[in-house]
Amino acid sequence: MSSMNPVPVTPEAIRSAPKVLLHDHLDGGLRPATVIELAEANGYRELPTSDVGELGRWFSEAADSGSLVRYLETFAHTCGVMQSTDALVRVAAECAEDLAADGVVYAEVRYAPELFCENGLSLDTIVEAVQEGFRVGTARALESGRRIRIGTLLCAMRQNARSLEIAELAVRHRDTGVVGFDIAGPEAGFPPTRNLDAFEYLRQQNAHFTIHAGEAFGLPSIWEALQHCGAERLGHGVRIVDDIKVDDDGTVHLGRLASYVRDRRIPLEMCPSSNVQTGAAPSIAEHPIGLLTKLRFRVTVNTDNRLMSGCSMSSEMATLVDQFGYGWADLQWFTINAMKSAFIGFDERLAIINTIIKPGYAALTS
Ligand SMILES: O=c1[nH]cnc2c1ncn2[C@@H]1O[C@H](CO)[C@@H](O)[C@H]1O
Ligand SMILES: [Zn+2]
């Protein structure tokens, strides 16, 4: 007999459930206390405050700007304190520990190596330091009884012109944990097609990539990301709703692009709290994730930037449960969607689904 005594979907129970996170920025997930300690250790003097509680609040308030460009300004401080290999190892280790403690069993964590070169570190040194940090954090998590697997995505910044170089870097480190590539940064004015040489190179190399698209800019950005660049997934992709019409009687009409995205099962890396902060969605209750989930797009739930949004994978899911009335079946669906869409190999994805995710949810619902 199943479903006789399901565990109530509370924040604590959600924390205990296995979760998969595909879109999380390393430089958007530091602990406030670590930002302060690294600033002191490295002589970084630009922080708005050296009080831990105040700094946490400062990040979420400053990021709550209603504009992606202003939201992104807050990263000057996190990147400012991540300019040494020691800092990179520490931040990556704590990231792995924090995600594992939150019940995340598989995560793809991304960052832009080109942002950590201010003191002369080479791109390869930066990647090696972050990988070392993930190894350390994963091992520490395992010691406290939490198993997490982390894959790394390297971002190139849209406003710079280094995407081919970063794509080559990602391929160079593909056998030591870098599983894919992305472009991030301001979307308006920087279409993904500026980076076509990088995407062509990645396809030639049979490498994986996602693209931030349809966040601060609409359908043309999504269309270019998919049809010109060949993105396998969409970072955010919220504006795909501009191609969906719902009549007063509830009849739904998908435009050709929205149909393509749903038919091809293109994963949407949705980040509800971040989208409210940047103005991509008016509120969580009105976030397109509700409609897209109802229409069975391949929706995944993500944190984007845990520091700037003051969120975790569990809190993000708990908020959705609150606003949309989701239950365990929905949370398992998001989780399996994410695992199916991960950039690691098929056999590993299947193993995590069958040996960790399904038994984990079964235990909560029976
Ligand atoms: O939601 C987002 N949209 C676009 N770019 C972002 C977002 N969040 C973070 N970054 C950018 O990605 C860089 C690498 O991690 C960060 O430094 C930030 O500038
Ligand atoms: Zn992002």
CSV table of C-alpha atoms in Angstrom, one decimal, residues 96-279:
chain,number,residue,atom,x,y,z
A,96,ALA,CA,29.5,22.0,-1.8
A,97,GLU,CA,29.0,21.7,1.9
A,98,ASP,CA,26.1,24.2,2.0
A,99,LEU,CA,24.3,22.5,-0.9
A,100,ALA,CA,24.8,19.0,0.6
A,101,ALA,CA,23.5,20.2,3.9
A,102,ASP,CA,20.4,21.5,2.1
A,103,GLY,CA,19.7,18.0,0.7
A,104,VAL,CA,21.0,18.7,-2.9
A,105,VAL,CA,22.3,15.4,-4.3
A,106,TYR,CA,23.5,16.7,-7.6
A,107,ALA,CA,24.4,20.3,-8.5
A,108,GLU,CA,25.8,22.1,-11.5
A,109,VAL,CA,27.6,25.1,-10.2
A,110,ARG,CA,28.8,27.8,-12.6
A,111,TYR,CA,31.1,30.8,-12.6
A,112,ALA,CA,33.1,33.0,-15.0
A,113,PRO,CA,36.9,32.3,-14.6
A,114,GLU,CA,37.7,35.6,-16.4
A,115,LEU,CA,36.4,37.5,-13.4
A,116,PHE,CA,39.1,36.1,-11.1
A,117,CYS,CA,42.2,37.2,-13.0
A,118,GLU,CA,42.6,40.6,-11.3
A,119,ASN,CA,45.7,39.5,-9.4
A,120,GLY,CA,47.3,37.6,-12.2
A,121,LEU,CA,45.9,34.1,-11.7
A,122,SER,CA,45.7,32.1,-15.0
A,123,LEU,CA,42.4,30.7,-16.2
A,124,ASP,CA,43.7,27.1,-15.7
A,125,THR,CA,44.9,27.9,-12.2
A,126,ILE,CA,41.4,29.3,-11.4
A,127,VAL,CA,39.6,26.2,-12.7
A,128,GLU,CA,42.0,23.9,-10.8
A,129,ALA,CA,41.4,25.8,-7.5
A,130,VAL,CA,37.7,25.6,-7.8
A,131,GLN,CA,37.8,21.9,-8.7
A,132,GLU,CA,40.0,21.3,-5.6
A,133,GLY,CA,37.4,23.2,-3.5
A,134,PHE,CA,34.6,21.1,-4.8
A,135,ARG,CA,36.6,17.9,-3.9
A,136,VAL,CA,37.3,19.2,-0.4
A,137,GLY,CA,33.7,20.2,0.2
A,138,THR,CA,32.3,17.0,-1.2
A,139,ALA,CA,34.6,14.9,1.0
A,140,ARG,CA,33.6,17.0,4.1
A,141,ALA,CA,29.9,16.6,3.3
A,142,LEU,CA,30.4,12.8,3.0
A,143,GLU,CA,32.1,12.7,6.4
A,144,SER,CA,28.9,14.2,7.9
A,145,GLY,CA,26.8,11.7,6.0
A,146,ARG,CA,25.7,13.7,3.0
A,147,ARG,CA,26.6,12.5,-0.5
A,148,ILE,CA,26.7,15.2,-3.2
A,149,ARG,CA,28.0,15.1,-6.8
A,150,ILE,CA,29.0,18.5,-8.3
A,151,GLY,CA,29.5,19.2,-12.0
A,152,THR,CA,31.1,22.6,-13.0
A,153,LEU,CA,29.9,24.9,-15.8
A,154,LEU,CA,32.2,27.7,-17.0
A,155,CYS,CA,30.6,30.9,-18.0
A,156,ALA,CA,31.8,33.5,-20.4
A,157,MET,CA,30.6,37.0,-19.8
A,158,ARG,CA,28.4,38.4,-22.6
A,159,GLN,CA,29.9,41.9,-22.5
A,160,ASN,CA,33.5,40.6,-22.9
A,161,ALA,CA,34.9,38.9,-25.9
A,162,ARG,CA,36.5,35.9,-24.4
A,163,SER,CA,33.9,33.2,-25.1
A,164,LEU,CA,36.0,31.0,-27.4
A,165,GLU,CA,38.9,31.1,-24.9
A,166,ILE,CA,36.6,30.0,-22.1
A,167,ALA,CA,34.9,27.3,-24.3
A,168,GLU,CA,38.4,25.9,-24.9
A,169,LEU,CA,39.1,26.1,-21.2
A,170,ALA,CA,36.0,24.1,-20.4
A,171,VAL,CA,36.9,21.4,-22.9
A,172,ARG,CA,40.4,21.3,-21.6
A,173,HIS,CA,39.0,20.5,-18.1
A,174,ARG,CA,36.2,18.2,-19.2
A,175,ASP,CA,37.8,15.1,-17.7
A,176,THR,CA,38.2,16.6,-14.2
A,177,GLY,CA,34.7,17.8,-13.6
A,178,VAL,CA,33.8,20.6,-15.9
A,179,VAL,CA,30.7,19.4,-17.6
A,180,GLY,CA,29.6,22.3,-19.6
A,181,PHE,CA,29.6,26.0,-20.7
A,182,ASP,CA,27.2,29.0,-20.4
A,183,ILE,CA,27.1,32.7,-21.2
A,184,ALA,CA,26.0,35.1,-18.5
A,185,GLY,CA,25.9,38.8,-17.8
A,186,PRO,CA,23.7,41.6,-19.2
A,187,GLU,CA,21.3,40.2,-21.8
A,188,ALA,CA,19.9,43.3,-23.6
A,189,GLY,CA,22.4,44.5,-26.2
A,190,PHE,CA,24.5,41.3,-26.0
A,191,PRO,CA,22.8,38.7,-28.1
A,192,PRO,CA,24.1,35.1,-27.8
A,193,THR,CA,25.1,35.2,-31.5
A,194,ARG,CA,28.1,37.4,-30.6
A,195,ASN,CA,29.6,34.1,-29.4
A,196,LEU,CA,29.0,31.9,-32.4
A,197,ASP,CA,32.6,30.8,-32.8
A,198,ALA,CA,32.5,29.5,-29.2
A,199,PHE,CA,29.3,27.5,-29.7
A,200,GLU,CA,30.5,26.1,-33.0
A,201,TYR,CA,33.7,24.9,-31.3
A,202,LEU,CA,31.8,23.3,-28.4
A,203,ARG,CA,29.5,21.4,-30.8
A,204,GLN,CA,32.5,20.2,-32.8
A,205,GLN,CA,33.9,18.9,-29.5
A,206,ASN,CA,30.6,17.2,-28.5
A,207,ALA,CA,30.5,19.5,-25.4
A,208,HIS,CA,27.4,20.7,-23.6
A,209,PHE,CA,26.2,24.2,-23.1
A,210,THR,CA,23.3,26.2,-21.8
A,211,ILE,CA,22.7,29.9,-22.4
A,212,HIS,CA,21.1,32.5,-20.1
A,213,ALA,CA,18.2,33.7,-22.4
A,214,GLY,CA,14.7,35.1,-22.0
A,215,GLU,CA,15.4,36.7,-18.7
A,216,ALA,CA,15.9,40.4,-19.3
A,217,PHE,CA,15.1,40.2,-23.0
A,218,GLY,CA,12.4,38.3,-24.8
A,219,LEU,CA,11.7,35.7,-27.5
A,220,PRO,CA,14.4,36.8,-30.0
A,221,SER,CA,17.0,36.0,-27.4
A,222,ILE,CA,15.6,32.5,-26.8
A,223,TRP,CA,15.2,31.8,-30.5
A,224,GLU,CA,18.8,32.8,-31.2
A,225,ALA,CA,20.1,30.7,-28.3
A,226,LEU,CA,18.3,27.6,-29.6
A,227,GLN,CA,18.3,28.0,-33.4
A,228,HIS,CA,21.6,29.9,-34.0
A,229,CYS,CA,23.7,28.8,-31.1
A,230,GLY,CA,22.4,25.3,-30.4
A,231,ALA,CA,21.9,25.6,-26.7
A,232,GLU,CA,20.7,22.4,-25.0
A,233,ARG,CA,19.0,24.2,-22.1
A,234,LEU,CA,17.8,27.7,-21.4
A,235,GLY,CA,19.0,29.7,-18.3
A,236,HIS,CA,15.7,31.1,-17.1
A,237,GLY,CA,13.8,31.1,-20.4
A,238,VAL,CA,10.8,32.8,-18.6
A,239,ARG,CA,9.9,35.0,-21.5
A,240,ILE,CA,8.9,31.9,-23.5
A,241,VAL,CA,5.4,32.8,-22.1
A,242,ASP,CA,5.3,35.7,-24.5
A,243,ASP,CA,4.7,33.0,-27.2
A,244,ILE,CA,1.8,31.4,-25.3
A,245,LYS,CA,-1.7,32.7,-25.3
A,246,VAL,CA,-4.4,31.6,-22.9
A,247,ASP,CA,-8.0,32.5,-23.8
A,248,ASP,CA,-10.6,33.6,-21.2
A,249,ASP,CA,-12.1,30.1,-21.3
A,250,GLY,CA,-8.7,28.5,-20.6
A,251,THR,CA,-7.8,27.4,-24.1
A,252,VAL,CA,-4.1,27.5,-24.6
A,253,HIS,CA,-2.3,28.5,-27.9
A,254,LEU,CA,1.4,27.8,-28.2
A,255,GLY,CA,3.3,29.8,-30.8
A,256,ARG,CA,5.9,27.9,-33.0
A,257,LEU,CA,8.8,28.7,-30.7
A,258,ALA,CA,7.0,27.7,-27.5
A,259,SER,CA,5.9,24.5,-29.2
A,260,TYR,CA,9.4,23.7,-30.3
A,261,VAL,CA,10.7,24.2,-26.7
A,262,ARG,CA,8.0,22.0,-25.3
A,263,ASP,CA,8.1,19.3,-28.0
A,264,ARG,CA,11.9,19.1,-27.9
A,265,ARG,CA,11.8,18.9,-24.1
A,266,ILE,CA,14.2,21.8,-23.9
A,267,PRO,CA,15.0,22.2,-20.1
A,268,LEU,CA,14.1,25.5,-18.6
A,269,GLU,CA,16.3,26.5,-15.7
A,270,MET,CA,13.8,28.5,-13.8
A,271,CYS,CA,14.9,30.7,-10.8
A,272,PRO,CA,11.7,32.3,-9.4
A,273,SER,CA,13.2,34.5,-6.6
A,274,SER,CA,15.9,35.8,-8.8
A,275,ASN,CA,13.4,36.7,-11.5
A,276,VAL,CA,11.3,38.7,-9.1
A,277,GLN,CA,14.4,40.6,-8.0
A,278,THR,CA,15.5,41.5,-11.6
A,279,GLY,CA,11.9,42.3,-12.6
